[in-house]
Short mmCIF file of C-alpha atoms in Angstrom, two decimals:
data_model
loop_
_atom_site.label_atom_id
_atom_site.label_comp_id
_atom_site.label_asym_id
_atom_site.label_seq_id
_atom_site.Cartn_x
_atom_site.Cartn_y
_atom_site.Cartn_z
CA MET A 218 -28.25 12.01 -8.24
CA ALA A 219 -25.11 12.91 -7.86
CA PRO A 220 -24.66 15.76 -6.41
CA LYS A 221 -23.29 18.97 -8.55
CA ARG A 222 -18.82 19.73 -8.27
CA THR A 223 -18.40 23.14 -6.78
CA LYS A 224 -15.58 25.14 -9.06
CA THR A 225 -12.35 25.20 -6.25
CA ASN A 226 -9.11 25.97 -7.09
CA LYS A 227 -6.61 22.67 -7.57
CA ASN A 228 -4.35 24.63 -4.41
CA PRO A 229 -5.31 26.17 -1.15
CA SER A 230 -4.99 29.88 -1.46
CA PRO A 231 -1.83 32.00 -0.59
CA GLU A 232 -1.11 33.13 3.22
CA PRO A 233 0.31 36.44 2.69
CA ASN A 234 1.65 36.52 5.87
CA GLY A 235 1.79 32.71 6.40
CA MET A 236 4.83 30.75 7.95
CA PHE A 237 7.33 31.12 4.16
CA SER A 238 6.40 34.95 3.65
CA GLY A 239 9.13 36.77 2.19
CA MET A 240 11.32 34.02 1.18
CA VAL A 241 12.14 33.48 -2.64
CA VAL A 242 12.69 29.10 -3.18
CA PHE A 243 15.27 27.85 -6.16
CA LEU A 244 14.55 23.88 -5.19
CA VAL A 245 17.20 21.23 -6.47
CA GLU A 246 14.63 18.88 -8.09
CA ASN A 247 17.41 15.78 -8.25
CA GLY A 248 16.60 12.91 -5.68
CA VAL A 249 13.39 14.41 -4.33
CA GLN A 250 10.40 11.75 -5.49
CA SER A 251 7.93 13.57 -7.61
CA LEU A 252 5.00 13.47 -5.16
CA ARG A 253 6.72 14.69 -1.79
CA LEU A 254 8.46 17.79 -4.46
CA GLN A 255 4.71 18.52 -5.41
CA ILE A 256 3.28 18.24 -2.03
CA TRP A 257 6.64 20.77 -0.49
CA LYS A 258 5.91 22.99 -3.57
CA GLN A 259 2.57 23.55 -3.47
CA LYS A 260 3.01 23.59 1.12
CA LEU A 261 5.54 26.71 0.39
CA ILE A 262 3.19 28.58 -1.81
CA GLN A 263 0.50 28.51 0.07
CA MET A 264 2.61 29.47 2.79
CA GLY A 265 3.81 32.65 1.85
CA ALA A 266 6.77 31.82 -0.77
CA THR A 267 8.26 32.23 -4.30
CA ILE A 268 9.55 29.60 -6.17
CA GLU A 269 11.72 30.50 -8.90
CA THR A 270 13.38 28.28 -11.88
CA ARG A 271 16.81 29.82 -12.09
CA LEU A 272 18.82 30.62 -9.43
CA SER A 273 19.22 34.61 -9.74
CA LYS A 274 19.47 37.38 -6.91
CA LYS A 275 16.66 37.40 -5.04
CA ILE A 276 17.24 34.33 -4.73
CA THR A 277 16.70 33.71 -0.80
CA HIS A 278 17.09 30.26 -0.26
CA VAL A 279 18.17 26.84 -1.99
CA PHE A 280 16.83 23.02 -0.72
CA ALA A 281 18.58 20.32 -1.89
CA MET A 282 18.20 16.65 -0.53
CA ASN A 283 22.23 17.20 -0.13
CA SER A 284 24.88 17.94 -1.19
CA ASN A 285 25.84 15.46 -4.41
CA ALA A 286 21.92 16.34 -5.84
CA LEU A 287 23.42 20.05 -4.95
CA LEU A 288 26.48 19.78 -6.60
CA GLN A 289 24.71 17.70 -9.75
CA GLN A 290 22.70 21.08 -10.25
CA MET A 291 24.77 24.44 -9.63
CA ASP A 292 28.67 24.28 -9.83
CA ARG A 293 30.96 25.86 -7.06
CA GLU A 294 31.38 29.07 -8.78
CA GLN A 295 27.91 29.79 -8.74
CA LEU A 296 28.10 28.94 -5.17
CA GLN A 297 30.21 31.04 -3.97
CA ARG A 298 28.71 33.73 -5.57
CA PHE A 299 25.47 32.75 -4.02
CA LYS A 300 24.27 35.39 -0.97
CA GLY A 301 21.75 33.33 0.30
CA ARG A 302 21.16 30.32 2.70
CA VAL A 303 21.67 26.96 1.07
CA LEU A 304 20.15 24.50 3.46
CA LEU A 305 18.67 20.62 3.36
CA PHE A 306 14.77 19.85 2.32
CA GLN A 307 14.74 18.79 5.85
CA TRP A 308 15.07 21.67 7.42
CA LEU A 309 11.09 21.80 5.20
CA GLU A 310 10.04 19.42 6.52
CA ASP A 311 10.49 19.63 10.75
CA SER A 312 9.15 23.20 9.82
CA LEU A 313 5.80 21.96 8.48
CA ARG A 314 6.02 19.34 11.16
CA LEU A 315 6.66 22.01 13.93
CA GLY A 316 3.94 24.65 12.58
CA GLU A 317 7.28 27.48 13.55
CA LYS A 318 10.20 27.38 11.44
CA VAL A 319 13.14 25.62 13.29
CA LEU A 320 16.17 27.19 13.35
CA GLU A 321 18.43 26.75 10.01
CA ASP A 322 21.68 26.58 11.88
CA SER A 323 21.73 22.82 11.48
CA TYR A 324 20.72 21.88 8.56
CA TYR A 325 23.21 24.55 5.86
CA VAL A 326 25.06 22.93 3.52
CA GLY A 327 28.35 24.11 2.64
CA VAL A 328 30.88 22.72 -0.50
CA ASP A 329 34.70 23.04 0.41
CA SER A 330 37.28 24.85 -1.67
CA GLU A 331 37.79 21.28 -4.19
CA GLY A 332 33.35 21.40 -4.70
CA LYS A 333 33.33 18.14 -2.20
CA GLY A 334 30.47 18.81 -0.27
CA ASP A 335 29.54 18.90 3.74
CA PRO A 336 27.07 19.53 5.88
CA VAL A 337 28.32 23.16 7.42
CA LYS A 338 27.31 24.10 11.35
CA SER A 339 26.83 27.19 11.88
CA PRO A 340 28.85 29.31 15.20
CA VAL A 341 26.85 28.44 17.89
CA LYS A 342 27.69 30.50 21.28
CA GLU A 343 29.19 28.02 23.62
CA SER A 344 26.71 28.77 26.93
CA ALA A 345 28.45 28.02 30.78
CA ASP A 346 27.23 24.87 31.18
CA GLY A 347 29.56 23.33 27.93
CA ASN A 348 26.30 23.17 25.80
CA THR A 349 26.74 24.85 22.37
CA SER A 350 23.00 26.72 21.79
CA GLY A 351 21.92 30.16 20.39
CA SER A 352 20.13 30.61 23.13
CA ASP A 353 19.63 29.36 26.65
CA GLU A 354 15.80 27.80 25.59
CA PRO A 355 17.13 24.56 23.29
CA SER A 356 15.31 25.59 19.63
CA PRO A 357 13.02 23.17 18.42
CA GLN A 358 15.29 21.02 16.48
CA LYS A 359 17.80 20.55 18.68
CA LYS A 360 15.84 19.10 20.56
CA MET A 361 14.64 16.63 17.89
CA ARG A 362 18.04 15.87 16.45
CA SER A 363 21.63 15.66 17.13
CA SER A 364 23.60 18.08 16.08
CA LEU A 365 25.06 17.93 12.48
CA GLU A 366 28.50 19.07 13.52
CA GLY A 367 31.64 16.94 11.80
CA LEU A 368 29.36 15.08 9.37
CA VAL A 369 30.58 14.48 6.03
CA ASP A 370 28.43 14.18 2.66
CA GLY A 371 28.89 9.76 2.69
CA ALA A 372 29.27 10.23 -1.54
CA ASP A 373 32.62 11.49 -0.86
CA LYS A 374 33.61 9.13 2.63
CA GLN A 375 30.89 6.49 2.63
CA ASN A 376 32.88 3.50 4.48
CA ASN A 377 34.63 6.40 6.68
CA ALA A 378 33.20 5.09 9.79
CA VAL A 379 31.31 7.42 12.26
CA LYS A 380 32.56 7.73 15.90
CA ASN A 381 30.22 8.29 18.68
CA SER A 382 31.36 11.08 20.49
CA PRO A 383 29.78 14.46 21.88
CA ASP A 384 29.68 16.14 19.14
CA SER A 385 28.36 13.41 16.49
CA PRO A 386 25.26 11.37 16.69
CA SER A 387 25.59 7.85 18.06
CA SER A 388 23.07 6.24 15.21
CA SER A 389 21.78 6.99 12.01
CA ASP A 390 18.44 7.70 13.98
CA SER A 391 19.57 11.28 14.29
CA LEU A 392 20.50 12.38 10.87
CA PRO A 393 18.12 14.06 8.57
CA PHE A 394 16.95 11.14 6.23
CA ALA A 395 18.78 12.76 3.59
CA LEU A 396 21.57 12.00 4.93
CA SER A 397 21.67 9.03 7.16
CA SER A 398 21.93 6.61 4.16
CA THR A 399 24.97 7.48 3.31
CA ILE A 400 26.89 7.79 6.93
CA MET A 401 26.15 4.08 7.34
CA SER A 402 28.80 1.60 5.15
CA PRO A 403 25.64 -0.38 3.66
CA ARG A 404 27.35 -3.69 4.20
CA THR A 405 27.51 -3.24 7.69
CA PRO A 406 24.73 -5.14 9.51
CA ARG A 407 22.80 -3.06 11.60
CA THR A 408 21.69 -3.71 14.73
CA PRO A 409 17.67 -3.52 16.02
CA SER A 410 18.20 0.10 17.32
CA GLN A 411 20.02 1.25 13.93
CA ASN A 412 17.05 -0.36 12.12
CA SER A 413 14.64 1.21 13.67
CA SER A 414 12.91 3.70 11.03
CA LEU A 415 12.72 7.39 11.50
CA PRO A 416 9.09 8.14 12.80
CA TYR A 417 6.89 8.56 10.27
CA CYS A 418 4.54 11.12 10.94
CA PRO A 419 1.99 12.11 7.33
CA PRO A 420 -0.17 15.32 7.78
CA ASP A 421 -3.30 12.18 7.86
CA LEU A 422 -5.74 15.11 7.58
CA ASN A 423 -8.29 13.91 4.76
CA ARG A 424 -9.67 10.63 7.41
CA ASN A 425 -13.14 10.90 6.51
CA ILE A 426 -11.47 9.40 3.48
CA THR A 427 -9.06 6.90 4.01
CA GLU A 428 -10.83 6.10 6.80
CA ILE A 429 -13.38 4.98 4.03
CA PHE A 430 -11.32 3.44 1.68
CA GLY A 431 -9.94 1.46 4.64
CA LYS A 432 -12.73 0.01 4.71
CA LEU A 433 -13.22 -0.63 1.32
CA ILE A 434 -9.71 -2.70 0.89
CA ASN A 435 -10.72 -4.95 3.88
CA ILE A 436 -14.20 -5.80 1.72
CA TYR A 437 -12.71 -6.39 -1.26
CA ARG A 438 -9.79 -8.22 -0.28
CA ALA A 439 -11.86 -10.87 1.86
CA MET A 440 -14.05 -11.10 -1.57
CA GLY A 441 -10.63 -12.39 -3.61
CA ASP A 442 -10.83 -8.94 -5.56
CA ASP A 443 -6.79 -8.31 -5.31
CA ARG A 444 -7.07 -5.83 -7.57
CA ARG A 445 -9.34 -2.93 -6.59
CA SER A 446 -8.34 -3.45 -2.79
CA PHE A 447 -5.28 -2.34 -4.07
CA SER A 448 -5.97 0.40 -6.29
CA TYR A 449 -7.32 1.90 -2.94
CA TYR A 450 -4.40 1.03 -0.95
CA LYS A 451 -1.79 3.04 -3.15
CA ALA A 452 -4.94 5.90 -3.15
CA ILE A 453 -4.20 6.25 0.72
CA THR A 454 -0.86 6.28 1.03
CA VAL A 455 -1.00 9.70 -0.74
CA ILE A 456 -3.83 11.20 0.28
CA GLU A 457 -1.92 10.76 4.15
CA LYS A 458 0.45 12.55 3.68
CA LEU A 459 -0.58 16.12 1.79
CA PRO A 460 -0.21 18.79 4.29
CA TYR A 461 -4.13 20.10 3.38
CA LYS A 462 -7.84 19.08 3.80
CA ILE A 463 -9.40 18.04 0.35
CA GLU A 464 -12.66 20.43 -0.47
CA SER A 465 -12.68 19.31 -3.67
CA ALA A 466 -11.45 15.98 -6.03
CA ASP A 467 -10.09 19.30 -8.38
CA GLN A 468 -7.18 19.17 -5.71
CA VAL A 469 -5.59 15.36 -6.35
CA LYS A 470 -7.55 15.24 -9.60
CA ASP A 471 -2.96 15.19 -11.02
CA LEU A 472 -1.91 12.90 -7.80
CA PRO A 473 -0.33 9.59 -9.05
CA GLY A 474 -3.59 6.86 -8.31
CA ILE A 475 -6.12 8.99 -8.09
CA GLY A 476 -7.60 8.87 -11.28
CA LYS A 477 -10.99 9.25 -11.85
CA SER A 478 -13.15 6.49 -10.53
CA MET A 479 -11.40 7.08 -6.86
CA GLN A 480 -11.89 11.31 -7.46
CA ASP A 481 -15.40 10.80 -7.97
CA HIS A 482 -15.92 8.70 -4.80
CA ILE A 483 -12.88 11.69 -2.91
CA GLN A 484 -15.72 13.84 -4.56
CA GLU A 485 -19.08 12.35 -2.91
CA ILE A 486 -17.45 12.26 -0.13
CA VAL A 487 -16.16 15.56 0.71
CA THR A 488 -19.61 16.75 -0.38
CA THR A 489 -21.74 14.07 1.63
CA GLY A 490 -19.19 12.59 4.28
CA LYS A 491 -19.91 9.18 2.71
CA LEU A 492 -19.76 6.87 0.24
CA SER A 493 -22.39 5.06 -1.34
CA LYS A 494 -20.84 2.33 -2.21
CA LEU A 495 -19.66 1.30 1.09
CA GLU A 496 -23.52 1.84 2.58
CA HIS A 497 -24.18 -0.15 -0.46
CA PHE A 498 -21.46 -3.42 0.46
CA GLU A 499 -22.42 -2.86 4.10
CA THR A 500 -25.63 -3.43 3.91
CA ASP A 501 -25.50 -6.58 1.46
CA GLU A 502 -25.77 -9.35 3.58
CA LYS A 503 -23.55 -11.53 1.98
CA VAL A 504 -20.74 -9.22 1.16
CA ARG A 505 -20.82 -8.37 4.77
CA ALA A 506 -20.31 -11.55 6.07
CA ILE A 507 -17.84 -12.98 3.44
CA SER A 508 -16.08 -9.39 4.21
CA LEU A 509 -16.92 -10.81 8.17
CA PHE A 510 -15.02 -13.77 7.82
CA GLY A 511 -12.63 -12.77 5.74
CA GLU A 512 -11.22 -11.11 8.16
CA VAL A 513 -10.30 -14.48 10.44
CA TRP A 514 -6.87 -15.22 10.45
CA GLY A 515 -6.58 -18.32 8.00
CA ILE A 516 -9.80 -18.29 6.00
CA GLY A 517 -9.11 -16.68 2.43
CA PRO A 518 -12.45 -15.60 -0.28
CA ALA A 519 -13.21 -19.15 -1.28
CA THR A 520 -13.45 -20.13 2.20
CA ALA A 521 -15.83 -17.72 3.23
CA LEU A 522 -17.59 -17.81 0.49
CA LYS A 523 -18.43 -21.75 1.34
CA LEU A 524 -19.04 -20.78 5.07
CA TYR A 525 -21.68 -18.43 3.67
CA GLU A 526 -22.90 -21.22 1.92
CA LYS A 527 -24.01 -23.20 4.22
CA GLY A 528 -25.63 -20.81 5.82
CA TYR A 529 -23.21 -19.32 8.70
CA ARG A 530 -23.76 -15.29 9.24
CA THR A 531 -21.65 -14.13 12.40
CA LEU A 532 -18.52 -15.15 14.19
CA ASP A 533 -20.73 -16.84 16.69
CA ASP A 534 -22.16 -19.62 13.74
CA LEU A 535 -18.28 -20.40 12.82
CA LYS A 536 -17.76 -21.69 15.86
CA ASN A 537 -19.97 -25.01 15.07
CA ASP A 538 -18.37 -25.62 12.23
CA ASP A 539 -16.20 -28.33 12.03
CA SER A 540 -14.82 -27.83 8.89
CA LEU A 541 -12.07 -25.13 10.69
CA THR A 542 -7.90 -26.26 10.82
CA TYR A 543 -7.32 -25.57 14.15
CA ALA A 544 -4.72 -22.62 13.13
CA GLN A 545 -8.75 -20.90 11.85
CA LYS A 546 -10.35 -21.91 15.18
CA LEU A 547 -7.32 -20.19 16.66
CA GLY A 548 -7.98 -16.54 14.76
CA LEU A 549 -11.76 -16.92 15.37
CA LYS A 550 -10.96 -17.10 18.84
CA TYR A 551 -8.68 -14.29 19.00
CA PHE A 552 -10.26 -12.56 16.88
CA HIS A 553 -10.49 -9.64 18.62
CA ASP A 554 -6.67 -9.54 19.60
CA ILE A 555 -6.10 -9.70 16.99
CA ARG A 556 -7.26 -6.74 15.78
CA THR A 557 -6.59 -4.52 18.33
CA ARG A 558 -3.47 -2.47 16.82
CA ILE A 559 0.12 -2.56 18.67
CA PRO A 560 1.33 1.28 19.58
CA ARG A 561 5.28 1.59 18.02
CA ASN A 562 6.56 1.74 21.30
CA GLU A 563 5.51 -1.95 22.53
CA VAL A 564 6.75 -3.36 19.04
CA GLN A 565 10.30 -1.22 20.10
CA GLU A 566 10.39 -2.89 23.36
CA MET A 567 9.33 -6.62 21.98
CA GLU A 568 11.63 -6.29 19.04
CA GLN A 569 14.35 -5.84 21.94
CA LEU A 570 13.26 -8.69 24.21
CA MET A 571 13.52 -11.06 21.31
CA GLN A 572 17.20 -9.60 19.78
CA LYS A 573 18.08 -10.65 23.56
CA ALA A 574 16.20 -13.99 24.09
CA GLY A 575 18.20 -14.73 20.41
CA GLU A 576 21.93 -13.66 22.01
CA GLU A 577 21.43 -15.77 24.48
CA ILE A 578 20.75 -18.70 21.86
CA LEU A 579 23.29 -17.53 19.33
CA PRO A 580 25.83 -15.02 19.72
CA GLY A 581 25.46 -12.36 17.04
CA VAL A 582 22.04 -13.52 15.47
CA VAL A 583 20.11 -9.93 13.67
CA ILE A 584 16.67 -9.91 14.80
CA ILE A 585 14.94 -6.89 13.22
CA CYS A 586 11.14 -6.30 12.91
CA GLY A 587 10.15 -5.21 9.30
CA GLY A 588 6.66 -4.25 8.66
CA SER A 589 5.03 -0.79 9.42
CA TYR A 590 7.06 -0.51 11.93
CA ARG A 591 10.10 -0.16 10.02
CA ARG A 592 8.42 1.95 7.93
CA GLY A 593 8.26 4.24 10.75
CA LYS A 594 4.70 3.88 11.49
CA ALA A 595 2.60 4.80 15.10
CA SER A 596 1.36 1.47 15.50
CA CYS A 597 1.00 -2.02 13.87
CA GLY A 598 -1.24 -4.63 12.98
CA ASP A 599 1.19 -7.41 13.94
CA LEU A 600 5.25 -8.15 13.79
CA ASP A 601 7.21 -9.00 10.91
CA VAL A 602 10.33 -10.56 12.24
CA VAL A 603 13.12 -11.09 10.07
CA ILE A 604 16.85 -12.92 11.30
CA THR A 605 20.15 -14.12 10.27
CA HIS A 606 23.18 -14.45 11.15
CA PRO A 607 26.56 -12.79 9.80
CA ASP A 608 28.08 -16.54 9.38
CA GLY A 609 26.24 -17.43 7.22
CA LYS A 610 25.84 -21.24 8.55
CA SER A 611 24.87 -20.46 12.00
CA HIS A 612 21.66 -19.99 11.34
CA LYS A 613 20.54 -23.14 10.68
CA GLY A 614 17.90 -25.10 13.02
CA PHE A 615 18.30 -21.69 15.46
CA LEU A 616 14.08 -21.30 15.19
CA PRO A 617 13.15 -24.39 16.58
CA ARG A 618 15.10 -23.25 19.84
CA PHE A 619 13.87 -19.26 19.48
CA VAL A 620 10.53 -20.46 19.73
CA ASN A 621 10.54 -22.83 22.95
CA HIS A 622 13.05 -19.92 24.41
CA LEU A 623 10.45 -17.50 23.73
CA LYS A 624 7.69 -20.01 25.07
CA ASN A 625 9.32 -20.42 27.90
CA MET A 626 9.12 -16.95 28.41
CA LYS A 627 5.69 -16.93 28.10
CA PHE A 628 6.51 -14.61 24.93
CA LEU A 629 5.26 -16.94 22.15
CA ARG A 630 1.74 -18.77 23.16
CA GLU A 631 -0.05 -20.56 20.04
CA ASP A 632 1.20 -21.98 16.91
CA LEU A 633 0.07 -21.71 13.50
CA VAL A 634 2.19 -21.75 11.54
CA PHE A 635 5.59 -23.63 11.34
CA SER A 636 8.52 -25.47 9.01
CA ILE A 637 11.76 -25.74 8.27
CA HIS A 638 14.06 -25.57 5.67
CA SER A 639 17.17 -24.55 6.46
CA GLU A 640 18.71 -27.86 7.37
CA GLU A 641 17.63 -29.57 3.93
CA GLY A 642 18.08 -26.72 2.15
CA THR A 643 14.72 -26.70 0.29
CA ASP A 644 12.67 -23.69 -0.15
CA SER A 645 15.63 -21.75 -0.77
CA GLY A 646 16.26 -22.66 3.48
CA VAL A 647 14.20 -19.90 4.52
CA ASP A 648 12.69 -21.32 7.77
CA THR A 649 8.69 -19.67 9.44
CA TYR A 650 7.16 -19.32 12.06
CA PHE A 651 3.36 -17.72 12.49
CA GLY A 652 2.35 -17.16 15.47
CA LEU A 653 0.60 -15.77 18.74
CA CYS A 654 2.31 -14.13 20.90
CA THR A 655 1.77 -11.35 23.74
CA TYR A 656 3.10 -8.17 25.09
CA PRO A 657 4.77 -9.53 28.91
CA GLY A 658 2.62 -9.05 31.35
CA ARG A 659 -0.95 -9.38 29.11
CA GLU A 660 -2.44 -11.97 28.15
CA LEU A 661 -4.19 -10.01 24.43
CA ARG A 662 -2.92 -12.30 21.98
CA HIS A 663 -0.76 -10.88 18.41
CA ARG A 664 0.08 -11.48 15.45
CA ILE A 665 3.54 -12.64 14.86
CA ASP A 666 5.61 -13.99 11.95
CA PHE A 667 9.60 -15.30 12.19
CA LYS A 668 11.49 -15.43 8.89
CA VAL A 669 14.49 -17.07 8.99
CA TYR A 670 17.07 -16.87 6.11
CA PRO A 671 20.28 -17.43 5.03
CA ARG A 672 22.75 -14.11 5.26
CA ASP A 673 23.10 -13.85 1.43
CA ILE A 674 19.76 -13.33 0.78
CA HIS A 675 18.46 -11.71 3.71
CA ALA A 676 18.15 -8.13 1.70
CA PHE A 677 15.80 -9.71 -0.44
CA GLY A 678 13.99 -11.08 2.79
CA LEU A 679 14.34 -7.77 4.32
CA ILE A 680 12.76 -5.46 1.84
CA ALA A 681 9.91 -7.83 1.45
CA TRP A 682 8.87 -8.17 4.82
CA THR A 683 9.37 -4.15 5.09
CA GLY A 684 7.60 -3.01 2.15
CA ASN A 685 4.85 -1.06 1.47
CA ASP A 686 2.42 -3.34 -1.01
CA VAL A 687 3.15 -0.40 -3.42
CA LEU A 688 6.78 -0.44 -3.42
CA ASN A 689 7.51 -4.09 -3.59
CA ARG A 690 5.19 -4.31 -6.62
CA ARG A 691 6.85 -1.87 -8.22
CA LEU A 692 10.16 -3.66 -7.67
CA ARG A 693 9.17 -6.83 -9.08
CA LEU A 694 7.73 -5.10 -12.07
CA LEU A 695 10.70 -3.47 -12.74
CA ALA A 696 12.86 -7.24 -12.89
CA GLU A 697 10.29 -8.60 -14.65
CA SER A 698 11.47 -5.48 -17.42
CA LYS A 699 15.17 -6.25 -16.99
CA GLY A 700 14.57 -10.40 -17.26
CA TYR A 701 14.39 -11.41 -13.23
CA ARG A 702 12.38 -12.68 -11.21
CA LEU A 703 12.16 -10.97 -7.52
CA ASP A 704 10.91 -12.23 -4.07
CA ASP A 705 11.23 -12.62 -0.71
CA THR A 706 14.12 -14.96 -1.64
CA GLY A 707 16.15 -14.13 -4.13
CA LEU A 708 16.54 -12.30 -7.50
CA TYR A 709 16.05 -14.55 -10.60
CA LEU A 710 17.16 -14.58 -14.00
CA ALA A 711 13.36 -15.69 -15.35
CA THR A 712 12.66 -17.69 -19.09
CA GLN A 713 11.01 -17.25 -21.38
CA ALA A 714 8.00 -19.26 -22.08
CA SER A 715 6.16 -20.02 -24.96
CA GLY A 716 3.11 -17.25 -26.31
CA GLY A 717 5.90 -14.34 -24.64
CA LYS A 718 4.33 -15.69 -21.11
CA ARG A 719 6.05 -15.31 -17.73
CA GLY A 720 8.65 -18.54 -17.48
CA ALA A 721 10.01 -20.38 -14.86
CA LYS A 722 12.54 -18.49 -12.75
CA ALA A 723 16.09 -19.95 -12.41
CA SER A 724 17.49 -22.13 -9.64
CA ALA A 725 19.93 -19.59 -7.96
CA SER A 726 19.23 -16.31 -7.16
CA LEU A 727 21.63 -13.26 -7.45
CA LYS A 728 23.51 -11.95 -4.15
CA PHE A 729 23.77 -8.96 -3.06
CA ASP A 730 24.73 -7.76 0.54
CA THR A 731 22.82 -4.71 1.34
CA GLU A 732 18.95 -3.38 0.60
CA LYS A 733 20.82 -0.68 -1.20
CA GLU A 734 22.34 -3.03 -4.17
CA VAL A 735 19.65 -4.49 -4.66
CA PHE A 736 17.92 -1.30 -5.46
CA ASP A 737 20.79 -0.03 -7.24
CA PHE A 738 21.29 -3.54 -9.25
CA LEU A 739 17.10 -3.11 -10.30
CA GLY A 740 17.90 1.24 -10.92
CA PHE A 741 15.46 2.42 -8.12
CA PRO A 742 16.26 4.50 -6.02
CA TRP A 743 17.10 4.21 -2.43
CA LEU A 744 14.61 4.29 -0.23
CA GLU A 745 15.10 4.43 4.02
CA PRO A 746 12.23 2.06 5.44
CA HIS A 747 10.65 5.35 6.91
CA GLU A 748 10.79 6.28 3.38
CA ARG A 749 9.12 3.51 1.99
CA ASN A 750 5.21 4.18 2.59
CA LEU A 751 4.46 4.99 -0.68
#
């Protein structure tokens, strides 16, 4: 019998002496994702702040994503009369991350006499050694970011170059996430260092739930049930962002992706510390074996079932099966290696190694590590590498030379898939390599994928191979609602089949230079890579 739910408040109780005690806040909601806004509101109230829905004299702080969002909701005269502080939401984000209120100097949003927005840097005292600081000890946020002095909001001056100087950041990574996308010209191809996203560091206070859901994802995926697997995937991305420990399913019943069934699972986990559904799967011999086989690279649900029906139950059993392909045998041989996650700093070093090696073969080549690394995750399951060349033609024939060069360097070790289409123009001209690599000085194998795209469809490849799955699915559905088909090779007009069914896609894709142009065309709000962990 399932335990009865205990009634608790949906939100944690406010702390009268919390970090934000005494703050009376007005939130400019333009440009803020609904889930993020909901979490910020909840945390502000929990930690002592009061949120008002109208601007008044008692407001102490106004928060906005950037000056454009601010000016869409408040006019210049209101702002001139306002005596409180207008800050970027990034101040709130950084304060929550550090567990204390950071200094506000670098987070002010100001408006000039013409109503144009600029982030404003408060006057600071210059110390004897020439460093600008409000005190001898650098403040927490100054350790985290470069000064924002001199930067402008990109909506007004998007194409202006940002010069490297002691007073301005050297790359967009130094900026708050709300501003970084507007400083750099969206048409400028980015180098790997510029593409390395801000770290994605969710609170992850509910691992007791997300770890169980993660196991269910693997089980359903191995069984070929993508629908259920995806539902748990969506739930994890919501739960890991919550800034509080879940004590009752009532706290999450209004969150996206958390339906009635998921709420029941959460309630069972927080009450008993386990989930009966997972325990059932783990004790079912067939499910356990198929799930295990499905985790071997190259073995899908149908093959896993056939192997089970042959009487195999363990990985050692599979070593005696002659029906496995060469790639599947490699997946079996390096099963435990491939399952080992790769620390973010090592992925960054390998990306730099690949960029340098690529430049030795083809100057100007753009090599970007996508996937969870580009989304800012602390570790990665594999390396998804997206490659192009700005001139639109030199990418042809690059991949075989690149692979051979990396093999000579003992970086690439074994091949899994290798297909070349750029020279013949087949398969949208995309070249593909899947294989195994090693971090310099080690023998531990990691999965690595290369996709080489022509420059005019590179943006689509970058979106697809950055992810996450939730975002990619939303973009595909949005494209279909507008009469298009979206995949990693382009955006195509869709033909209408009989009976209202989805037809084939047109032969030629629309052309866009950047990811942002694709987002804009589809009418989807622009997200920096580290914001795509939906």
